[in-house]
Amino acid sequence: MKSKTVILGFSALLALTACGGGGAPAPTAPTTGNQAPTVAIRSMANQPLTDKNFLQPGASLMILTSDDDVVKTVTYSLAGPVSKAPVQLGSVEGKNTINLPPDLTEGTYTMTVQATDSQGATSTGTASFRIDTTNPQLVSVTVNGQTVGSSNISAAGTAALKVVAHDTSGPVALVLTEGQEVLAQNSNELNFDLARKKDGSLREDGSYSFMLTATDPAGRTTQQAVNVTLVKKDASSGPVEQVPTPTLQVIGEGPFAGNMGVNASANIGPSSQLDKMVLVVTDSTGRMDSQTYVTTQANQTFSVDTTQFTNGPVKLQVFAYTKGGLEGASPVQSIEVKNINAPQISVVAPVDGSTFNAPTLPVRVTITKRTSYFSFVSGQVSVELRDYRGALKATRTLDISNPSTCTGDTKATLTCNTSFDMADGDAGIYSVTASTSVNVDGLGEQRLSATSRFTSTVQNASAPANNIILPIRISNDGSNVAELPSATAKLPVLNRGSGVMVHASDNDGLKYVQVRFLYPDGRPVNSYLLNRKMVDVSETYEVVMPIELDGSEYIPDGQYILQMTTEDTLGNTNIQEMWVRVDRAQRGQLFKTEAVFTDARSFVNGQLTHSSGAWGLGCSDKTVDATTEAGSLTNCASLQADSRVIALTYFRNPEGVTKVVGRTISPVTTAGTSVISRVGFNAEGTYWVSWLVQDLNTGVVESISGPELAVQKNSNQ
């Protein structure tokens, strides 16, 4: 080891210096930083493991470790359907072969290996794989249509073996042997005429034994013996069928990218009928495609998508199958594939177009190498949650080196996981977009992005909004509702002429709005000032004027809590409270009011008699033109103190239905200001203006209503 060499050399120099009795000073030993050990988990073929690898219980794996110092301990553990506690290896540094426990059940497992060197530096490696405990299934094994069992099958002329196999873990490798000789092999399906030898020549009559072996990706096998007795073919049945001799020709010269053309010919004999012709493509990683390029035509030009295969050498071979059960294969032809393309990023959860109903949305993103090598630019993956408008609701930045969020191979397939809280959002359509930047060999920096749209049916758990608009606090006294204010606290004051105004809203819809008094100890006064049920209403302003203090539920003078409660249609509730003082003797500013039409009377058929009017708070007189009926307000008093003024415009239609058609809230109207409210008319009926005024010095609230103005629609009939 490097560090050992430095220490030994230093010791030798010290010894020589001591013998010399002086001379040059002893050299200083160089220092090196201790690096954590490297850890890798590999298959026995020295390949990385992923959750796409299938293994058997008891299978062997390699653990590779190295260090610039000395690896002292190596432990490994398993997590999955059957978890195993950490096991310490006997030998440590270098290559260690371990056998998986024989009692593992089917499922996905994660192995964690931890290595520690002599200086205490530790590193951890993980790998996932799947355990398969089920043997592949031979779905169908027939000779000339007869199911193969333990007894011999007699065949005359042709002994067409047809095999279909299946396994949940992936393709099944089928191999037909006679003794030690391999006669035929294929994936999932196999056809072979047992009446012929491997070279296509006819066998002599007699009994023959063959062995069919099916192997799944985990290495589990199923075998079936096939015993056949061949007898002479009746000459009257026609000529003997011949084995096909298919050929292939690649169009153009390599290296190939994108789509590549391959001409294939079955070359069957005149006594044969073609069942199918298959072009099998196998890349340098062993990935085989025998399902995509299939035809029932004797001559076919296949368009092969080379982007589905790893760059490098790719093998092509054509197989032709006759309806008599004969199989022929072309010579293998190798070509070079060289595609330059970026990896693929996908949002695999939530699934695009899906519906989701849970408070937490799990998100899974994969980045998968296609053909070209790549590396991450920033080492981060950005994930955004947006609503149907495209407005950003939340974002996550995932570190690809953090194993708690991202696992896999950063140069092959990487899986990253995160989540979003949907409980405070509205039901509706959302989108999740994942993006990152990578450097691609031959392309440079590329931006990757993928989006998945889904529908959330999670109901919003947010309470409705509500607020007591009037009265308002005029000091910090009573700001803590949990504490009883002092007798001299400066609180809002309500008397027989006072009113209150509240506002409530909710995105789903309101169920009710309630306003009531509470005694200082929290007990409710039985009667509500307001108890309004809502139907299809999402926002409301509610006014109570004047407040009833002297009814059957008599409210003595004193301190109370004014409480406002709202509930939405989903059952979410919001309560707002404020300390107030009831004092009948304390009065605020008292005003006279007047109202006039501000435009000349109209006599045009179908028009309103007047289109506008004005109401004056504190105006005691008016002047009106006898001809036009238009007037002006006179002798208008001003506010004596800074005040909060709310003007409410009421309208009553000819059927007697009254509603508020306008409101103006002036948070602070300074003393000395005259209050004039101007209103435009747009329907036949009666209009008037009422005011809520709170003196910001004394806190007293008064409600004042102005006179009514009636408007008719002209009719000359």
PDB file of C-alpha atoms in Angstrom, residues 468-472 499-503 541-543 545 617 639 643-650 660 662-669 675 677 689-694 701-705:
ATOM      1  CA  ILE A 468     -65.637  41.205  11.462  1.00  0.00           C
ATOM      2  CA  ILE A 469     -65.633  44.365   9.326  1.00  0.00           C
ATOM      3  CA  LEU A 470     -67.373  46.532  11.959  1.00  0.00           C
ATOM      4  CA  PRO A 471     -66.866  47.142  14.818  1.00  0.00           C
ATOM      5  CA  ILE A 472     -63.064  47.261  14.782  1.00  0.00           C
ATOM      6  CA  GLY A 499     -74.869  47.698  13.958  1.00  0.00           C
ATOM      7  CA  VAL A 500     -72.315  45.080  12.911  1.00  0.00           C
ATOM      8  CA  MET A 501     -71.006  43.997   9.516  1.00  0.00           C
ATOM      9  CA  VAL A 502     -69.170  40.755   8.716  1.00  0.00           C
ATOM     10  CA  HIS A 503     -67.611  39.239   5.589  1.00  0.00           C
ATOM     11  CA  TYR A 541     -71.329  40.458   3.332  1.00  0.00           C
ATOM     12  CA  GLU A 542     -73.832  40.354   6.191  1.00  0.00           C
ATOM     13  CA  VAL A 543     -75.187  43.350   8.137  1.00  0.00           C
ATOM     14  CA  MET A 545     -78.543  46.951  12.167  1.00  0.00           C
ATOM     15  CA  LEU A 617     -75.035  61.994   6.199  1.00  0.00           C
ATOM     16  CA  LEU A 639     -67.751  64.326  10.986  1.00  0.00           C
ATOM     17  CA  SER A 643     -64.356  57.583  11.842  1.00  0.00           C
ATOM     18  CA  ARG A 644     -64.726  54.296   9.992  1.00  0.00           C
ATOM     19  CA  VAL A 645     -67.700  54.773   7.644  1.00  0.00           C
ATOM     20  CA  ILE A 646     -69.546  52.058   5.716  1.00  0.00           C
ATOM     21  CA  ALA A 647     -72.256  53.128   3.256  1.00  0.00           C
ATOM     22  CA  LEU A 648     -74.786  50.462   2.230  1.00  0.00           C
ATOM     23  CA  THR A 649     -77.125  50.995  -0.746  1.00  0.00           C
ATOM     24  CA  TYR A 650     -80.440  49.121  -0.469  1.00  0.00           C
ATOM     25  CA  VAL A 660     -78.001  45.358  -0.763  1.00  0.00           C
ATOM     26  CA  GLY A 662     -73.783  48.479  -3.224  1.00  0.00           C
ATOM     27  CA  ARG A 663     -71.334  48.994  -0.377  1.00  0.00           C
ATOM     28  CA  THR A 664     -68.516  51.447   0.239  1.00  0.00           C
ATOM     29  CA  ILE A 665     -66.051  50.908   3.087  1.00  0.00           C
ATOM     30  CA  SER A 666     -63.932  53.895   4.143  1.00  0.00           C
ATOM     31  CA  PRO A 667     -61.447  52.609   6.765  1.00  0.00           C
ATOM     32  CA  VAL A 668     -60.607  56.118   8.020  1.00  0.00           C
ATOM     33  CA  THR A 669     -62.636  59.209   7.187  1.00  0.00           C
ATOM     34  CA  VAL A 675     -70.173  62.228   3.808  1.00  0.00           C
ATOM     35  CA  SER A 677     -73.200  58.919  -1.075  1.00  0.00           C
ATOM     36  CA  VAL A 689     -78.606  54.460   1.836  1.00  0.00           C
ATOM     37  CA  SER A 690     -77.763  53.410   5.394  1.00  0.00           C
ATOM     38  CA  TRP A 691     -74.489  54.081   7.184  1.00  0.00           C
ATOM     39  CA  LEU A 692     -72.501  52.337   9.891  1.00  0.00           C
ATOM     40  CA  VAL A 693     -70.187  54.810  11.625  1.00  0.00           C
ATOM     41  CA  GLN A 694     -67.618  53.992  14.318  1.00  0.00           C
ATOM     42  CA  VAL A 701     -70.779  52.408  16.710  1.00  0.00           C
ATOM     43  CA  GLU A 702     -73.953  54.014  15.339  1.00  0.00           C
ATOM     44  CA  SER A 703     -76.221  52.957  12.465  1.00  0.00           C
ATOM     45  CA  ILE A 704     -78.130  55.630  10.516  1.00  0.00           C
ATOM     46  CA  SER A 705     -80.613  55.094   7.674  1.00  0.00           C
TER      47      SER A 705
END
